[in-house]
Coordinates of C-alpha atoms and ligand atoms in Angstrom, one line a residue:
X2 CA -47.8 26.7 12.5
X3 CA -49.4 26.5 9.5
X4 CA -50.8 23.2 8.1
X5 CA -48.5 22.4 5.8
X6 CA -45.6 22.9 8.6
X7 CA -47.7 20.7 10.4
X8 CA -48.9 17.9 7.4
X9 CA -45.2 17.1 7.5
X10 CA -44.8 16.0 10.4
X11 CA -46.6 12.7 10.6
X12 CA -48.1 12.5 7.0
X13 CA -46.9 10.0 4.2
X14 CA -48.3 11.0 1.2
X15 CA -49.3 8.8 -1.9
X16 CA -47.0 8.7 -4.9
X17 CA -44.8 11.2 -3.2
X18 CA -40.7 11.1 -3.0
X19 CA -40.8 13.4 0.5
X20 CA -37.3 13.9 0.4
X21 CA -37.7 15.5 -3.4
X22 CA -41.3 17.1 -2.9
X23 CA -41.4 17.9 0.9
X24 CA -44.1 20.4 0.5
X25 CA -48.2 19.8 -0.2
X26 CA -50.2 22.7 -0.2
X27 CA -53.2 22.9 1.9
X28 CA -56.5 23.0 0.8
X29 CA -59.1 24.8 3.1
X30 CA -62.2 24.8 0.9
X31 CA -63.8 23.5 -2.5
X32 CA -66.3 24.9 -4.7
X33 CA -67.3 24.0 -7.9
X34 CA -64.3 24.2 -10.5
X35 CA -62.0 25.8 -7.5
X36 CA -59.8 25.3 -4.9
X37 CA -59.1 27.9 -2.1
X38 CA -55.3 26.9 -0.4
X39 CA -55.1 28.5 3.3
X40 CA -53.6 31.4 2.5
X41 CA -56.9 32.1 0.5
X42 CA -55.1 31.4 -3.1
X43 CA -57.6 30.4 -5.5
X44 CA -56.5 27.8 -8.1
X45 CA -58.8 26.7 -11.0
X46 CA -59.0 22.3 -10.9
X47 CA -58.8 21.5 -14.0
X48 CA -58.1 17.9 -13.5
X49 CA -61.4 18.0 -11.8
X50 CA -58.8 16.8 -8.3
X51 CA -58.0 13.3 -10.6
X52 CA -61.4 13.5 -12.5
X53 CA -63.9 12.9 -9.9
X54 CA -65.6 15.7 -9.2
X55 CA -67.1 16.5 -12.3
X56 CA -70.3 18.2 -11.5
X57 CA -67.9 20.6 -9.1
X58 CA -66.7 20.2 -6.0
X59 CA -69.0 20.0 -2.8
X60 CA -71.9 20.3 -5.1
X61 CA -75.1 21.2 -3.8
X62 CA -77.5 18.6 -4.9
X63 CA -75.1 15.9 -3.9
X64 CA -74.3 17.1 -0.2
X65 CA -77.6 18.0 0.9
X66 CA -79.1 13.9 -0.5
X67 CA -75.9 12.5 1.2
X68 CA -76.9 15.0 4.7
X69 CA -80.3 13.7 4.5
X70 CA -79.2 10.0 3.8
X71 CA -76.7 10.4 7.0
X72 CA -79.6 10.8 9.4
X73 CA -81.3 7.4 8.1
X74 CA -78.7 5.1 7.9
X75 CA -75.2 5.6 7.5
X76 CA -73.8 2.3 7.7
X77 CA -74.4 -1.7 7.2
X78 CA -72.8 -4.7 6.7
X79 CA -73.9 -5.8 3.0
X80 CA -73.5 -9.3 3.2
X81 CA -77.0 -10.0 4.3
X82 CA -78.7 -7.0 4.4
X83 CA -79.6 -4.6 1.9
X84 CA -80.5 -1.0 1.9
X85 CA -82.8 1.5 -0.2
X86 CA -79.8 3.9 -1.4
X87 CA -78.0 0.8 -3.3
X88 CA -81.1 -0.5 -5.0
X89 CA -82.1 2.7 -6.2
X90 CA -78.3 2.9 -7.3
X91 CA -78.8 -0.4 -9.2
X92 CA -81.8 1.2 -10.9
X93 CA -80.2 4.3 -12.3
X94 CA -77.2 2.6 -13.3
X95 CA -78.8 -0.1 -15.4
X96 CA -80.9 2.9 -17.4
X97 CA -77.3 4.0 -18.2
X98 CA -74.8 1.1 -18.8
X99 CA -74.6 -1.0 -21.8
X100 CA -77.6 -3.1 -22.2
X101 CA -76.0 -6.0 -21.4
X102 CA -74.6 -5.0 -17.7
X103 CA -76.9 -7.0 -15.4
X104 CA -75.7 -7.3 -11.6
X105 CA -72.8 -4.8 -9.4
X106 CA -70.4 -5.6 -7.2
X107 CA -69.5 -2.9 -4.8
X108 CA -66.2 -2.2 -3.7
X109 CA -64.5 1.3 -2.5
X110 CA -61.4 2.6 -5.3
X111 CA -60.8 2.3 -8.6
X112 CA -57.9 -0.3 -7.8
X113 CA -60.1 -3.0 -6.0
X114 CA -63.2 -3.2 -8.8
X115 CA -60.2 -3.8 -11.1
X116 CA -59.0 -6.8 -8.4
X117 CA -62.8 -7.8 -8.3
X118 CA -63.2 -7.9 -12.4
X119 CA -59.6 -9.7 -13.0
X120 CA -61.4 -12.6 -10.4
X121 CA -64.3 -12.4 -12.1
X122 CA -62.3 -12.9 -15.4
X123 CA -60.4 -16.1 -13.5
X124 CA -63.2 -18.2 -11.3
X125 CA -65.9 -17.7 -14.0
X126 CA -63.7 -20.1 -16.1
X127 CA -62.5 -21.6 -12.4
X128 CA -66.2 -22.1 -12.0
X129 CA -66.8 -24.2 -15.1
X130 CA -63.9 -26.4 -15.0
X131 CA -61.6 -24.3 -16.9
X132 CA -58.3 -23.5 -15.5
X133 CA -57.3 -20.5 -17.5
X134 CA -54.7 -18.8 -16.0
X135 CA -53.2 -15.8 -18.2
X136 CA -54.4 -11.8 -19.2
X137 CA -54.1 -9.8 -22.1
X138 CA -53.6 -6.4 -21.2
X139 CA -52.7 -3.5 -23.4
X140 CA -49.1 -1.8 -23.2
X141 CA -49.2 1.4 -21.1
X142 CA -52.4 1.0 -19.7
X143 CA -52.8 1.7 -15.9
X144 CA -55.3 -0.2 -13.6
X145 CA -54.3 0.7 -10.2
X146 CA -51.8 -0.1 -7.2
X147 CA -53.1 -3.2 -6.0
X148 CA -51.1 -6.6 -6.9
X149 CA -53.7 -7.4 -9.4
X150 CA -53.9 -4.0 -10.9
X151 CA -50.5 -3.5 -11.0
X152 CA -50.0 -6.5 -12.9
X153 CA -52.5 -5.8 -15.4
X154 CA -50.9 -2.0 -15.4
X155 CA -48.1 -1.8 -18.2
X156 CA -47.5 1.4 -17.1
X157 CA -44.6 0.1 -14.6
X158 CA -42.3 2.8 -14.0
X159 CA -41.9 2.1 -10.3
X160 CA -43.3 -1.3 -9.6
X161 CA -39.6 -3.2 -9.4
X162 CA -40.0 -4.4 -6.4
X163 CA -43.0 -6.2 -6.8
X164 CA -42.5 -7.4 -10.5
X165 CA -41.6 -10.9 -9.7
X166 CA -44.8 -11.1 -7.4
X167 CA -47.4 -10.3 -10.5
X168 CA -49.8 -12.1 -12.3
X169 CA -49.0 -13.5 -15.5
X170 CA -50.1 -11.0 -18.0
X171 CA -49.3 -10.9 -22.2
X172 CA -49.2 -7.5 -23.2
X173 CA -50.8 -6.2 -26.9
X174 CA -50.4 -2.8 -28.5
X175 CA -53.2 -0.1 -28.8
X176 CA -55.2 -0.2 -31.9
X177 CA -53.9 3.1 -33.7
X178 CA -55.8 3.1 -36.7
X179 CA -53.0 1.5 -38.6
X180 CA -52.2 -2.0 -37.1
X181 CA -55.1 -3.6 -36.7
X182 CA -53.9 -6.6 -38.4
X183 CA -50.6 -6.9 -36.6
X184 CA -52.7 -6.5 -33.1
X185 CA -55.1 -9.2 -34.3
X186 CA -51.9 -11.6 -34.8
X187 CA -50.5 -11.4 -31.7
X188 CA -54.0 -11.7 -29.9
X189 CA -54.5 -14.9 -31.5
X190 CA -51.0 -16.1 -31.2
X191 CA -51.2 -15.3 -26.8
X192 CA -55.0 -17.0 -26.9
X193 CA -53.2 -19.8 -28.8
X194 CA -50.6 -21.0 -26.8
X195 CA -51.8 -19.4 -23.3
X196 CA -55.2 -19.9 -21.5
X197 CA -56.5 -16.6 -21.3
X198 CA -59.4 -16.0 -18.7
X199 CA -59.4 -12.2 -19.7
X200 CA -58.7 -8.8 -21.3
X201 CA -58.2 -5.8 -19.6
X202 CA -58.2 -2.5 -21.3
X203 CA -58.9 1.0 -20.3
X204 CA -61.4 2.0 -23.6
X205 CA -60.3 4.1 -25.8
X206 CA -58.3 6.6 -23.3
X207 CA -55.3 5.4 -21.4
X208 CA -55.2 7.5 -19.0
X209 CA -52.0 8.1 -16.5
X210 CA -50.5 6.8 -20.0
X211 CA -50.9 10.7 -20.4
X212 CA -54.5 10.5 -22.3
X213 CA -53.2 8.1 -25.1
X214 CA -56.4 7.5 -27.5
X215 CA -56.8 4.9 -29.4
X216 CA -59.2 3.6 -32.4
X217 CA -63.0 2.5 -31.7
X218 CA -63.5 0.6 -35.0
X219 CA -60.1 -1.2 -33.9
X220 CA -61.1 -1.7 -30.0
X221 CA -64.4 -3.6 -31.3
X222 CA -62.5 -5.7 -33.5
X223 CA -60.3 -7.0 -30.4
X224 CA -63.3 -7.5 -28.2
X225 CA -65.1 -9.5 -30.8
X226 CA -62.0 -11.8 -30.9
X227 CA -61.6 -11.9 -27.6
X228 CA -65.6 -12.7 -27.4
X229 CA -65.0 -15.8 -29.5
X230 CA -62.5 -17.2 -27.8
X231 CA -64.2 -17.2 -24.4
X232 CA -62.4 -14.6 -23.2
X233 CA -63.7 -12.6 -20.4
X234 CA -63.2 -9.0 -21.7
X235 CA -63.3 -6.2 -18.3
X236 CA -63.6 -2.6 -19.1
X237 CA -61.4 -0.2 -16.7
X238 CA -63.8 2.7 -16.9
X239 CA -62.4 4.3 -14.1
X240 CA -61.4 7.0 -15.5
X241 CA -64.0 7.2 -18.7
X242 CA -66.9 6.2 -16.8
X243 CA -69.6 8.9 -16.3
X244 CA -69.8 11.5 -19.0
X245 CA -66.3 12.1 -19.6
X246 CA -66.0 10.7 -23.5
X247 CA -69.2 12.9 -24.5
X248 CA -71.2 9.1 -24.2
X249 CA -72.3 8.0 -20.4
X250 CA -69.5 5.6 -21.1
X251 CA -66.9 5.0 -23.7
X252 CA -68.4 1.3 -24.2
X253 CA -70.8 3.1 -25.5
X254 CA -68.7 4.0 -28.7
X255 CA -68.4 0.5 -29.7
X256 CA -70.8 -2.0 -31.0
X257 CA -68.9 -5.2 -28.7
X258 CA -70.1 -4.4 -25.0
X259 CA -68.0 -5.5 -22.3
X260 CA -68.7 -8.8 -20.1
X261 CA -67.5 -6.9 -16.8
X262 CA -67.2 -2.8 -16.6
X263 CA -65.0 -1.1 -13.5
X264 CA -66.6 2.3 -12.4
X265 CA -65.2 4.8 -9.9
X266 CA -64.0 7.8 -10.0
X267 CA -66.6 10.4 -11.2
X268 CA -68.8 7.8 -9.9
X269 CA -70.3 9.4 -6.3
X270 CA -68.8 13.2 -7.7
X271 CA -66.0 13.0 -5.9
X272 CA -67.8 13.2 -2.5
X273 CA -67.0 9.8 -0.9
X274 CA -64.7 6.8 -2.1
X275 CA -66.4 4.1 -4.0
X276 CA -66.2 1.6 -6.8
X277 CA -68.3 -0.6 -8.6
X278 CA -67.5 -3.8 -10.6
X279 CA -70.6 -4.5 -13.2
X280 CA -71.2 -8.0 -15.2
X281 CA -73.5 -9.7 -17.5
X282 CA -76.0 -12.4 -16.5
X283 CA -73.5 -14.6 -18.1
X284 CA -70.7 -14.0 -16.1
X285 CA -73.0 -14.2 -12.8
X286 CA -74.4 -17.3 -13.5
X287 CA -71.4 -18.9 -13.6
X288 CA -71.2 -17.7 -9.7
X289 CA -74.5 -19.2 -8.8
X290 CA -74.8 -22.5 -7.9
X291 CA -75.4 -24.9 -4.9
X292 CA -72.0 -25.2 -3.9
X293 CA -71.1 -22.1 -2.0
X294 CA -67.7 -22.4 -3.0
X295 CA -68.5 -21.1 -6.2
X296 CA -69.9 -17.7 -4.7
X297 CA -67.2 -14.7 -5.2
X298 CA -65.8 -14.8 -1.7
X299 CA -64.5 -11.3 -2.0
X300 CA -66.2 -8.1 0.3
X301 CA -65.3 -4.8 2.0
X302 CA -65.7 -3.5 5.1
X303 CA -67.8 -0.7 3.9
X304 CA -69.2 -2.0 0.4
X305 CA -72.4 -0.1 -0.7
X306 CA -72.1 2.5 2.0
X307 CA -75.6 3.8 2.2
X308 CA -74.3 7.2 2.2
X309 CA -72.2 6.5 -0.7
X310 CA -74.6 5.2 -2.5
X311 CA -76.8 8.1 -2.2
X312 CA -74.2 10.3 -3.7
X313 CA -73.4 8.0 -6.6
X314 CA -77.2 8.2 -7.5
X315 CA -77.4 12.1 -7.0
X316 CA -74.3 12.3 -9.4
X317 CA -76.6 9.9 -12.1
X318 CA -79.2 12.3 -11.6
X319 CA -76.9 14.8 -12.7
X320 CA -75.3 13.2 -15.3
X321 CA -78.4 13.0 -16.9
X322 CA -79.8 16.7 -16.3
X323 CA -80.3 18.6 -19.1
X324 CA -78.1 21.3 -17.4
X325 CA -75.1 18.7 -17.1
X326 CA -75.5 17.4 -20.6
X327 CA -75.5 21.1 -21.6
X328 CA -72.0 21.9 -20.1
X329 CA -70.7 18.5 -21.3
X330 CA -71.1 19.7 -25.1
X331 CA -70.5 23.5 -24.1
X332 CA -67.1 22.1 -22.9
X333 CA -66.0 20.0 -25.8
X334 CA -67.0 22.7 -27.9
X335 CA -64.8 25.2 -26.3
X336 CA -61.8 22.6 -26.1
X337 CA -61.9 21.7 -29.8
X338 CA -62.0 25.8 -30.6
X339 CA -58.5 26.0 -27.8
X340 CA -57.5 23.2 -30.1
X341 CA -57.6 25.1 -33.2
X342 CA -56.3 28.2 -31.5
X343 CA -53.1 26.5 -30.8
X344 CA -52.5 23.7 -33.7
X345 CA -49.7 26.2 -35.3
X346 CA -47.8 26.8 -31.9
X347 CA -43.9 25.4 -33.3
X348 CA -43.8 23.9 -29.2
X349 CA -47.5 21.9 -29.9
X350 CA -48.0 18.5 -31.0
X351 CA -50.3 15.7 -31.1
X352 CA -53.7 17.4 -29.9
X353 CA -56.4 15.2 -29.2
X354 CA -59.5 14.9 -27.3
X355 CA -62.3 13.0 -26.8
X356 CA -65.2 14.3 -24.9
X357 CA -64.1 17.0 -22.4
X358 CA -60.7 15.1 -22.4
X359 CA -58.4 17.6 -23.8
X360 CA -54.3 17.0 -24.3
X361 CA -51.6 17.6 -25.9
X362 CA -47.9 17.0 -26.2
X363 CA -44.8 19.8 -25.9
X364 CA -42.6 19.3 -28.6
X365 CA -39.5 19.1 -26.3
X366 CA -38.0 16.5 -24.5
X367 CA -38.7 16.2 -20.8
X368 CA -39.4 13.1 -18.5
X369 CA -42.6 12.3 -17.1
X370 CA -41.5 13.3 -13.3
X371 CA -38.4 16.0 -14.2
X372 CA -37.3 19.1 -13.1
X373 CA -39.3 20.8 -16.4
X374 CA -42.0 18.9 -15.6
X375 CA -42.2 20.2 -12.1
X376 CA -41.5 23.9 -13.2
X377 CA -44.3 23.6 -15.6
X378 CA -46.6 22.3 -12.4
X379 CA -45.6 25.2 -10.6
X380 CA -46.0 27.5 -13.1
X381 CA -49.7 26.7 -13.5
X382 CA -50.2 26.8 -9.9
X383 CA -48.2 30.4 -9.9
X384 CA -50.7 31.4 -12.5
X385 CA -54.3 29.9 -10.5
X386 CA -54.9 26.9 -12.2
X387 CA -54.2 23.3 -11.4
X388 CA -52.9 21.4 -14.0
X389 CA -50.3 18.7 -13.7
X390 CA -48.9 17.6 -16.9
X391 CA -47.9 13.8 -17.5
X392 CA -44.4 14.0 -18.9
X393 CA -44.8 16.0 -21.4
X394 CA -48.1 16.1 -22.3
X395 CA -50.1 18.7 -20.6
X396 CA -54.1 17.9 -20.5
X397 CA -57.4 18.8 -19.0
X398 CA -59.8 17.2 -17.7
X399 CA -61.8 19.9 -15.6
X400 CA -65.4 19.6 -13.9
X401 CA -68.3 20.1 -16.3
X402 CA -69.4 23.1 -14.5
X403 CA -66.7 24.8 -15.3
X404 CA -67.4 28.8 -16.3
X405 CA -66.4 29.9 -19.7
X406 CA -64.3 32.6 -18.0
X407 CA -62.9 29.8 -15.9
X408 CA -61.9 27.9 -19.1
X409 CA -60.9 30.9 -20.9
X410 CA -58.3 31.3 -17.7
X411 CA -57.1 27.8 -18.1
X412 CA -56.3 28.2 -21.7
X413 CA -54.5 31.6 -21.6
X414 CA -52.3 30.0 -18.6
X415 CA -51.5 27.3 -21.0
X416 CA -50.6 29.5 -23.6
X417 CA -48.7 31.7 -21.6
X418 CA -46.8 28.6 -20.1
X419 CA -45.8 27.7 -24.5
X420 CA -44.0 31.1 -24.3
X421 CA -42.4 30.6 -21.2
X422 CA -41.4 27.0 -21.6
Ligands
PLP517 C1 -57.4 6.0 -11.2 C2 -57.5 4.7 -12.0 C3 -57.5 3.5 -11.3 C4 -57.2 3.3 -9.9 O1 -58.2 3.9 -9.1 P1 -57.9 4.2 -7.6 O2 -59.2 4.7 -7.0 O3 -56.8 5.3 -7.6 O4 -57.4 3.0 -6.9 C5 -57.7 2.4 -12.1 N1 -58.0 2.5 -13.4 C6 -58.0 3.7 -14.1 C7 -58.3 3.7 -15.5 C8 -57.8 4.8 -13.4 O5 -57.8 6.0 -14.0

């Protein structure tokens, strides 16, 4: 039986409708920008398999640190004891991160160092007598699948069951370049009459909103307001973290730095789960006292896994390679030169990109999990390349090691799919 006869038997997949999409195609090996299925069809990732893998899959640098780091120590509890690969972890990072990120919290997905940043947000003002009990979160961002991200996550297309269990979250629109002013009103009317312990916001790229971009000049604007009203403003850099914008980070586009940053992702190279939850001095002092009650009682089973670690420090190295940096710009270049290629096309709107974040909409109406949708999916996949469009919008996001040939595939599948479609 093959192993997709067999995966159905006992497997439940995530965000899946079975009974719709019965099928998931085996993957029997990954290497750099592509995935071999296990009839030995080769498919090009260019979502980089969700964006994590971004200096290719099973990279070689990062699996032989992480082999050599298995041997020493693979696993401790982190409450108490402490371990070389996560200090040397806490050293690279704070050469990268805004200046003013001073202590991380580990955790293991993307979903959980949003959970750990929204309490962060809620006991630091907990923690100095302030009951503040609302967030401000943009419309149409996503944040994860846990209660707290969900609730933070405007992005709600299946969450009805669970609504009436969420946090209470005011929602503002993206700054678009255009209505700054009216954004500005409505956060000071929610500070007004709620108390707001935070802002959450995914910067400048929402994206399962399907790579919505928004203004810098108009982001820093918000944070500053949200700065002066004691507002504890958490970056979800999930998804941007690590390269992806063109800057290390997409904080780093904007003057205001964020009080707490959520990293995963990209973060180990998409060679072991893991998340990280960064803060200021600020926002840590407000945890330390005499009175253990005012530690962040929060912790996973496997937070700071030594081996990790290692891997999210390998990938820093890389990030920070002249090589890496190299592909980075040699990507965007080529992107922006696809972009041009195909402005004109009568069935192409709204291109946009920022950093290797490439995207743009079909002019034709589909929803975001249809039956054109799906046909498009397949059609990539007929054609060796993994893509899967949001909706309509079709993007890429692919590693950074990515061959021009590679890239040159992507984009003639993509162009072939704007006859076809
Ligand atoms: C993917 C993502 C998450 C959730 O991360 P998981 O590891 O899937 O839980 C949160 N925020 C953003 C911006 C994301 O892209």
């Amino acid at each position: 039986m093959s192993l997709q006869e067999r995966d159905k038997k006992h497997l439940w997949h995530p965000l899946t409708q079975h009974k719709i999409h019965p099928e998931s195609l085996a993957i029997s090996k990954a290497k750099n920008a592509v995935l071999t299925d296990e009839n030995g069809n080769e498919y090009i990732d260019a979502i980089a398999s969700w964006y994590t893998c971004m200096y290719g899959h099973c990279n070689d640098y990062i699996t032989s640190k992480v082999s050599e780091q298995m041997k020493r120590v693979d696993q401790v509890v982190f409450s108490g004891f402490t371990h070389e690969p996560a200090i040397k972890l806490s050293e690279a990072l704070m050469a990268i991160l805004p200046e003013n990120q001073q202590k991380i919290f580990f955790s293991d997905n993307g979903s959980t160092s949003v959970e750990i940043g929204i309490k962060m947000a809620l006991q630091y003002h907990f923690n100095r007598g302030e009951k503040r009990n609302t967030l401000i979160a943009f419309e149409d961002g996503f944040h994860g699948d846990t209660f707290g991200a969900m609730s933070v996550s405007g992005l709600s297309v299946y969450n009805g069951p669970f609504e009436e269990f969420f946090l209470d979250v005011k929602r503002i629109p993206v700054p678009n370049g255009e209505n700054l002013e009216s954004v500005l009103a409505q956060l000071e009317t929610i500070i007004k009459e709620n108390k707001v312990a935070g802002f959450v916001y995914e910067p400048l790229v929402q994206g399962a909103a399907a790579m919505k971009m928004h203004d810098s000049q108009g982001l820093d604007a918000i944070l500053k307001y949200c700065k002066s009203h004691g507002v504890i403003t958490v970056a979800d850099e999930v998804m941007t973290g690590f390269g992806k914008t063109g800057k290390h980070f997409a904080s780093l586009h904007m003057d205001t730095k964020p009080d707490v940053m959520c990293l995963s992702k990209a973060l180990t190279g998409g060679l072991l789960p893991m998340a990280l939850t960064t803060c200021t001095q600020e926002v840590y002092d407000a945890f330390y006292s005499d009175d253990i009650s005012k530690g962040l009682f929060h912790g996973h089973t496997y937070s700071a896994n030594p081996l990790a670690c290692t891997a999210a420090l390998s990938g820093i190295e890389l990030l920070q390679s002249e090589a890496i940096q190299k592909d980075i710009k040699r990507v965007m270049a080529s992107h922006e030169v696809f972009g041009s290629r195909i402005k004109n096309h009568p069935k192409v709107k709204n291109i946009r990109q920022m950093g290797v974040i490439f995207a743009f909409d079909l002019d034709i109406e589909m929803t975001r999990y249809g039956n054109l949708r799906d046909k498009l999916f397949k059609f990539f996949m007929d054609n060796g390349v993994f893509l899967r469009p949001l909706g309509n919008t079709i993007y890429i996001q692919a590693p950074y090691v990515i061959t021009n040939t590679e890239l040159e595939k992507v984009y003639a599948v993509i162009e072939k799919a704007l006859e076809t479609v």
